[in-house]
């Protein structure tokens, strides 16, 4: 699916229709999720509202994959854009063709402003890039699927040290049965601050 596949007609798809499509067993769940998000972003919408507007089936797909809403959108950056219109505005989502000229694009500007509106970390680009792959829930690092180029360029092949060096954004703990591995999640402080931004 690409952005060119979508037209104005997608905006008239009802939540009832979307639920029926999940139950029909046609396209896979991810394709149905993408279709529903395309419908809901026919005009700019706060990320929190977008998530709440999804059908229960779509929310279940994101929860099972441990994907925050903004991470899902950023993984489809050829279709969607995530941005803020100002320091005090909520994080917004829209199709890439509908981003306001004044937008602070890509929540590239958001994590570093999320706590008090000021840049707090000189390595925010690295932090932001890695955040795309980190869920809110504890997850084994080896299961996250972070691309090798990201690990080399931004984490210097030392992922645990990278996460521990940015405690405002990440939390790390050793896995009980395998002390040589670890689990990671977005920090609770970041999760709470993000939720407040999305309200």
PDB file of C-alpha atoms in Angstrom:
ATOM      1  CA  UNK A   1       0.000   0.000   0.000  1.00  0.00           C
ATOM      2  CA  UNK A   2       1.254   3.448  -0.845  1.00  0.00           C
ATOM      3  CA  UNK A   3      -0.075   6.953  -0.359  1.00  0.00           C
ATOM      4  CA  UNK A   4      -0.932   7.081  -4.060  1.00  0.00           C
ATOM      5  CA  UNK A   5      -3.480   4.282  -3.485  1.00  0.00           C
ATOM      6  CA  UNK A   6      -5.671   6.530  -1.381  1.00  0.00           C
ATOM      7  CA  UNK A   7      -8.217   9.108  -2.396  1.00  0.00           C
ATOM      8  CA  UNK A   8     -10.976  11.163  -0.781  1.00  0.00           C
ATOM      9  CA  UNK A   9     -13.253   8.122  -0.698  1.00  0.00           C
ATOM     10  CA  UNK A  10     -11.274   6.637   2.191  1.00  0.00           C
ATOM     11  CA  UNK A  11     -12.709   9.253   4.526  1.00  0.00           C
ATOM     12  CA  UNK A  12     -16.190   7.765   4.275  1.00  0.00           C
ATOM     13  CA  UNK A  13     -15.221   4.293   5.531  1.00  0.00           C
ATOM     14  CA  UNK A  14     -17.160   3.746   8.757  1.00  0.00           C
ATOM     15  CA  UNK A  15     -15.883   2.033  11.888  1.00  0.00           C
ATOM     16  CA  UNK A  16     -18.573  -0.637  11.330  1.00  0.00           C
ATOM     17  CA  UNK A  17     -17.157  -1.329   7.885  1.00  0.00           C
ATOM     18  CA  UNK A  18     -13.635  -1.541   9.297  1.00  0.00           C
ATOM     19  CA  UNK A  19     -14.751  -4.031  11.957  1.00  0.00           C
ATOM     20  CA  UNK A  20     -16.416  -6.140   9.278  1.00  0.00           C
ATOM     21  CA  UNK A  21     -13.207  -6.130   7.244  1.00  0.00           C
ATOM     22  CA  UNK A  22     -11.191  -7.407  10.205  1.00  0.00           C
ATOM     23  CA  UNK A  23     -13.666 -10.243  10.584  1.00  0.00           C
ATOM     24  CA  UNK A  24     -13.819 -11.042   6.869  1.00  0.00           C
ATOM     25  CA  UNK A  25     -10.339 -12.536   6.780  1.00  0.00           C
ATOM     26  CA  UNK A  26      -9.438 -10.742   3.539  1.00  0.00           C
ATOM     27  CA  UNK A  27      -6.312  -8.620   3.775  1.00  0.00           C
ATOM     28  CA  UNK A  28      -4.072  -9.164   6.786  1.00  0.00           C
ATOM     29  CA  UNK A  29      -4.578  -7.182   9.979  1.00  0.00           C
ATOM     30  CA  UNK A  30      -1.724  -4.764   9.288  1.00  0.00           C
ATOM     31  CA  UNK A  31      -3.190  -3.792   5.938  1.00  0.00           C
ATOM     32  CA  UNK A  32      -6.559  -3.200   7.576  1.00  0.00           C
ATOM     33  CA  UNK A  33      -4.900  -1.111  10.281  1.00  0.00           C
ATOM     34  CA  UNK A  34      -3.143   0.996   7.646  1.00  0.00           C
ATOM     35  CA  UNK A  35      -6.416   1.471   5.801  1.00  0.00           C
ATOM     36  CA  UNK A  36      -8.168   2.630   8.952  1.00  0.00           C
ATOM     37  CA  UNK A  37      -5.393   5.056   9.914  1.00  0.00           C
ATOM     38  CA  UNK A  38      -5.490   6.473   6.382  1.00  0.00           C
ATOM     39  CA  UNK A  39      -9.222   7.043   6.758  1.00  0.00           C
ATOM     40  CA  UNK A  40      -8.861   8.743  10.148  1.00  0.00           C
ATOM     41  CA  UNK A  41      -6.043  11.026   8.977  1.00  0.00           C
ATOM     42  CA  UNK A  42      -8.064  12.468   6.112  1.00  0.00           C
ATOM     43  CA  UNK A  43      -7.482  15.681   8.078  1.00  0.00           C
ATOM     44  CA  UNK A  44      -4.854  16.419  10.801  1.00  0.00           C
ATOM     45  CA  UNK A  45      -5.698  14.781  14.132  1.00  0.00           C
ATOM     46  CA  UNK A  46      -4.034  14.635  17.592  1.00  0.00           C
ATOM     47  CA  UNK A  47      -2.259  11.302  18.065  1.00  0.00           C
ATOM     48  CA  UNK A  48      -4.169  10.563  21.268  1.00  0.00           C
ATOM     49  CA  UNK A  49      -7.488  11.113  19.495  1.00  0.00           C
ATOM     50  CA  UNK A  50      -6.319   9.002  16.565  1.00  0.00           C
ATOM     51  CA  UNK A  51      -5.570   6.030  18.814  1.00  0.00           C
ATOM     52  CA  UNK A  52      -8.881   6.359  20.683  1.00  0.00           C
ATOM     53  CA  UNK A  53     -10.740   6.537  17.349  1.00  0.00           C
ATOM     54  CA  UNK A  54      -9.310   3.253  16.067  1.00  0.00           C
ATOM     55  CA  UNK A  55     -11.492   0.169  16.102  1.00  0.00           C
ATOM     56  CA  UNK A  56     -10.806  -2.280  18.919  1.00  0.00           C
ATOM     57  CA  UNK A  57      -9.261  -4.642  16.349  1.00  0.00           C
ATOM     58  CA  UNK A  58      -6.763  -2.006  15.211  1.00  0.00           C
ATOM     59  CA  UNK A  59      -5.835  -1.080  18.772  1.00  0.00           C
ATOM     60  CA  UNK A  60      -5.284  -4.770  19.491  1.00  0.00           C
ATOM     61  CA  UNK A  61      -2.840  -5.012  16.562  1.00  0.00           C
ATOM     62  CA  UNK A  62      -0.772  -2.117  17.946  1.00  0.00           C
ATOM     63  CA  UNK A  63      -0.872  -3.451  21.504  1.00  0.00           C
ATOM     64  CA  UNK A  64       0.171  -6.966  20.460  1.00  0.00           C
ATOM     65  CA  UNK A  65       3.085  -5.542  18.499  1.00  0.00           C
ATOM     66  CA  UNK A  66       3.938  -3.203  21.411  1.00  0.00           C
ATOM     67  CA  UNK A  67       3.870  -0.247  19.027  1.00  0.00           C
ATOM     68  CA  UNK A  68       3.107   3.242  20.357  1.00  0.00           C
ATOM     69  CA  UNK A  69       0.895   5.146  17.924  1.00  0.00           C
ATOM     70  CA  UNK A  70       3.629   7.599  16.931  1.00  0.00           C
ATOM     71  CA  UNK A  71       6.103   4.775  16.282  1.00  0.00           C
ATOM     72  CA  UNK A  72       3.638   3.095  13.939  1.00  0.00           C
ATOM     73  CA  UNK A  73       3.129   6.336  12.013  1.00  0.00           C
ATOM     74  CA  UNK A  74       6.843   7.035  11.767  1.00  0.00           C
ATOM     75  CA  UNK A  75       7.442   3.579  10.344  1.00  0.00           C
ATOM     76  CA  UNK A  76       5.167   4.655   7.484  1.00  0.00           C
ATOM     77  CA  UNK A  77       6.835   8.018   6.959  1.00  0.00           C
ATOM     78  CA  UNK A  78       6.161   7.904   3.220  1.00  0.00           C
ATOM     79  CA  UNK A  79       2.449   8.057   4.043  1.00  0.00           C
ATOM     80  CA  UNK A  80       2.122   9.849   7.404  1.00  0.00           C
ATOM     81  CA  UNK A  81       3.740  12.786   9.155  1.00  0.00           C
ATOM     82  CA  UNK A  82       3.961  13.396  12.906  1.00  0.00           C
ATOM     83  CA  UNK A  83       4.512  16.954  14.055  1.00  0.00           C
ATOM     84  CA  UNK A  84       3.680  19.767  16.469  1.00  0.00           C
ATOM     85  CA  UNK A  85       2.345  23.180  15.575  1.00  0.00           C
ATOM     86  CA  UNK A  86       3.975  24.775  18.643  1.00  0.00           C
ATOM     87  CA  UNK A  87       5.577  23.928  21.975  1.00  0.00           C
ATOM     88  CA  UNK A  88       2.203  23.766  23.738  1.00  0.00           C
ATOM     89  CA  UNK A  89       0.259  22.038  20.981  1.00  0.00           C
ATOM     90  CA  UNK A  90      -0.544  18.307  21.030  1.00  0.00           C
ATOM     91  CA  UNK A  91       1.407  15.917  18.823  1.00  0.00           C
ATOM     92  CA  UNK A  92      -0.476  15.737  15.529  1.00  0.00           C
ATOM     93  CA  UNK A  93      -0.735  13.137  12.797  1.00  0.00           C
ATOM     94  CA  UNK A  94      -1.680  13.671   9.187  1.00  0.00           C
ATOM     95  CA  UNK A  95      -0.923  12.433   5.716  1.00  0.00           C
ATOM     96  CA  UNK A  96       2.361  13.773   4.397  1.00  0.00           C
ATOM     97  CA  UNK A  97       0.470  15.902   1.894  1.00  0.00           C
ATOM     98  CA  UNK A  98      -1.443  17.748   4.636  1.00  0.00           C
ATOM     99  CA  UNK A  99       1.282  19.014   6.992  1.00  0.00           C
ATOM    100  CA  UNK A 100       0.973  22.745   7.834  1.00  0.00           C
ATOM    101  CA  UNK A 101       3.882  24.892   6.709  1.00  0.00           C
ATOM    102  CA  UNK A 102       4.390  26.058  10.301  1.00  0.00           C
ATOM    103  CA  UNK A 103       4.681  22.515  11.706  1.00  0.00           C
ATOM    104  CA  UNK A 104       7.653  21.398  13.808  1.00  0.00           C
ATOM    105  CA  UNK A 105       8.112  18.291  11.723  1.00  0.00           C
ATOM    106  CA  UNK A 106       8.434  14.770  12.807  1.00  0.00           C
ATOM    107  CA  UNK A 107       8.332  14.425  16.476  1.00  0.00           C
ATOM    108  CA  UNK A 108      12.050  14.885  15.672  1.00  0.00           C
ATOM    109  CA  UNK A 109      11.312  18.058  17.576  1.00  0.00           C
ATOM    110  CA  UNK A 110       9.054  16.424  20.121  1.00  0.00           C
ATOM    111  CA  UNK A 111      11.070  14.140  22.443  1.00  0.00           C
ATOM    112  CA  UNK A 112      13.643  16.856  23.143  1.00  0.00           C
ATOM    113  CA  UNK A 113      10.861  19.336  23.980  1.00  0.00           C
ATOM    114  CA  UNK A 114       8.541  16.938  25.712  1.00  0.00           C
ATOM    115  CA  UNK A 115       9.654  17.690  29.277  1.00  0.00           C
ATOM    116  CA  UNK A 116       9.888  21.489  29.331  1.00  0.00           C
ATOM    117  CA  UNK A 117       9.947  22.764  25.756  1.00  0.00           C
ATOM    118  CA  UNK A 118      13.722  23.083  25.585  1.00  0.00           C
ATOM    119  CA  UNK A 119      16.365  20.940  23.975  1.00  0.00           C
ATOM    120  CA  UNK A 120      17.841  18.841  26.776  1.00  0.00           C
ATOM    121  CA  UNK A 121      20.157  16.419  25.001  1.00  0.00           C
ATOM    122  CA  UNK A 122      22.879  17.164  22.437  1.00  0.00           C
ATOM    123  CA  UNK A 123      22.371  13.674  20.990  1.00  0.00           C
ATOM    124  CA  UNK A 124      18.614  14.009  20.508  1.00  0.00           C
ATOM    125  CA  UNK A 125      18.734  12.896  16.887  1.00  0.00           C
ATOM    126  CA  UNK A 126      20.225   9.568  17.974  1.00  0.00           C
ATOM    127  CA  UNK A 127      17.742   9.256  20.842  1.00  0.00           C
ATOM    128  CA  UNK A 128      14.806  10.064  18.561  1.00  0.00           C
ATOM    129  CA  UNK A 129      15.933   7.562  15.931  1.00  0.00           C
ATOM    130  CA  UNK A 130      16.289   4.741  18.449  1.00  0.00           C
ATOM    131  CA  UNK A 131      12.986   5.632  20.165  1.00  0.00           C
ATOM    132  CA  UNK A 132      11.140   4.556  17.009  1.00  0.00           C
ATOM    133  CA  UNK A 133      11.973   0.952  17.867  1.00  0.00           C
ATOM    134  CA  UNK A 134      11.340   1.022  21.621  1.00  0.00           C
ATOM    135  CA  UNK A 135       7.886   0.096  22.997  1.00  0.00           C
ATOM    136  CA  UNK A 136       6.313   1.293  26.227  1.00  0.00           C
ATOM    137  CA  UNK A 137       6.369  -2.226  27.678  1.00  0.00           C
ATOM    138  CA  UNK A 138       9.439  -4.174  28.797  1.00  0.00           C
ATOM    139  CA  UNK A 139      10.793  -6.097  25.802  1.00  0.00           C
ATOM    140  CA  UNK A 140      13.947  -8.184  25.212  1.00  0.00           C
ATOM    141  CA  UNK A 141      16.454  -6.062  23.312  1.00  0.00           C
ATOM    142  CA  UNK A 142      17.150  -8.892  20.857  1.00  0.00           C
ATOM    143  CA  UNK A 143      13.468  -8.989  19.831  1.00  0.00           C
ATOM    144  CA  UNK A 144      13.203  -5.303  18.866  1.00  0.00           C
ATOM    145  CA  UNK A 145      14.573  -5.649  15.342  1.00  0.00           C
ATOM    146  CA  UNK A 146      16.692  -2.488  15.445  1.00  0.00           C
ATOM    147  CA  UNK A 147      18.486  -2.312  12.066  1.00  0.00           C
ATOM    148  CA  UNK A 148      22.231  -2.847  12.066  1.00  0.00           C
ATOM    149  CA  UNK A 149      22.871   0.574  10.520  1.00  0.00           C
ATOM    150  CA  UNK A 150      21.030   2.228  13.435  1.00  0.00           C
ATOM    151  CA  UNK A 151      23.003   0.216  15.987  1.00  0.00           C
ATOM    152  CA  UNK A 152      26.297   1.146  14.327  1.00  0.00           C
ATOM    153  CA  UNK A 153      25.593   4.813  13.577  1.00  0.00           C
ATOM    154  CA  UNK A 154      23.692   5.858  16.697  1.00  0.00           C
ATOM    155  CA  UNK A 155      24.463   3.270  19.388  1.00  0.00           C
ATOM    156  CA  UNK A 156      28.134   2.604  18.624  1.00  0.00           C
ATOM    157  CA  UNK A 157      27.422  -1.141  18.854  1.00  0.00           C
ATOM    158  CA  UNK A 158      26.948  -0.759  22.632  1.00  0.00           C
ATOM    159  CA  UNK A 159      23.163  -0.725  23.028  1.00  0.00           C
ATOM    160  CA  UNK A 160      22.989  -1.255  26.797  1.00  0.00           C
ATOM    161  CA  UNK A 161      25.418   1.604  27.423  1.00  0.00           C
ATOM    162  CA  UNK A 162      23.450   3.804  25.013  1.00  0.00           C
ATOM    163  CA  UNK A 163      20.170   3.199  26.843  1.00  0.00           C
ATOM    164  CA  UNK A 164      21.736   3.648  30.277  1.00  0.00           C
ATOM    165  CA  UNK A 165      23.299   6.901  29.080  1.00  0.00           C
ATOM    166  CA  UNK A 166      19.846   8.378  28.368  1.00  0.00           C
ATOM    167  CA  UNK A 167      17.779   7.543  31.487  1.00  0.00           C
ATOM    168  CA  UNK A 168      15.213  10.270  30.746  1.00  0.00           C
ATOM    169  CA  UNK A 169      14.115   8.299  27.708  1.00  0.00           C
ATOM    170  CA  UNK A 170      14.931   4.618  28.346  1.00  0.00           C
ATOM    171  CA  UNK A 171      14.826   2.122  31.208  1.00  0.00           C
ATOM    172  CA  UNK A 172      16.923  -1.063  31.222  1.00  0.00           C
ATOM    173  CA  UNK A 173      16.856  -4.228  33.319  1.00  0.00           C
ATOM    174  CA  UNK A 174      18.663  -7.571  33.120  1.00  0.00           C
ATOM    175  CA  UNK A 175      16.639 -10.620  32.183  1.00  0.00           C
ATOM    176  CA  UNK A 176      16.495 -12.897  35.201  1.00  0.00           C
ATOM    177  CA  UNK A 177      17.278 -16.148  33.415  1.00  0.00           C
ATOM    178  CA  UNK A 178      19.897 -14.737  31.079  1.00  0.00           C
ATOM    179  CA  UNK A 179      22.132 -12.241  32.787  1.00  0.00           C
ATOM    180  CA  UNK A 180      23.992 -11.496  29.561  1.00  0.00           C
ATOM    181  CA  UNK A 181      20.837 -10.128  27.935  1.00  0.00           C
ATOM    182  CA  UNK A 182      18.546  -7.282  28.952  1.00  0.00           C
ATOM    183  CA  UNK A 183      15.115  -5.758  28.486  1.00  0.00           C
ATOM    184  CA  UNK A 184      14.349  -2.154  27.623  1.00  0.00           C
ATOM    185  CA  UNK A 185      11.327   0.154  27.460  1.00  0.00           C
ATOM    186  CA  UNK A 186      10.536   3.837  27.111  1.00  0.00           C
ATOM    187  CA  UNK A 187      10.986   5.491  30.499  1.00  0.00           C
ATOM    188  CA  UNK A 188       7.870   5.987  32.589  1.00  0.00           C
ATOM    189  CA  UNK A 189       8.643   9.704  32.714  1.00  0.00           C
ATOM    190  CA  UNK A 190       8.686   9.872  28.910  1.00  0.00           C
ATOM    191  CA  UNK A 191       5.498   7.822  28.647  1.00  0.00           C
ATOM    192  CA  UNK A 192       3.695  10.103  31.094  1.00  0.00           C
ATOM    193  CA  UNK A 193       4.971  13.270  29.411  1.00  0.00           C
ATOM    194  CA  UNK A 194       3.980  11.921  25.991  1.00  0.00           C
ATOM    195  CA  UNK A 195       0.475  11.096  27.203  1.00  0.00           C
ATOM    196  CA  UNK A 196       0.069  14.631  28.534  1.00  0.00           C
ATOM    197  CA  UNK A 197       1.223  16.048  25.195  1.00  0.00           C
ATOM    198  CA  UNK A 198      -1.306  13.904  23.348  1.00  0.00           C
ATOM    199  CA  UNK A 199      -4.307  14.848  25.505  1.00  0.00           C
TER     200      UNK A 199
END
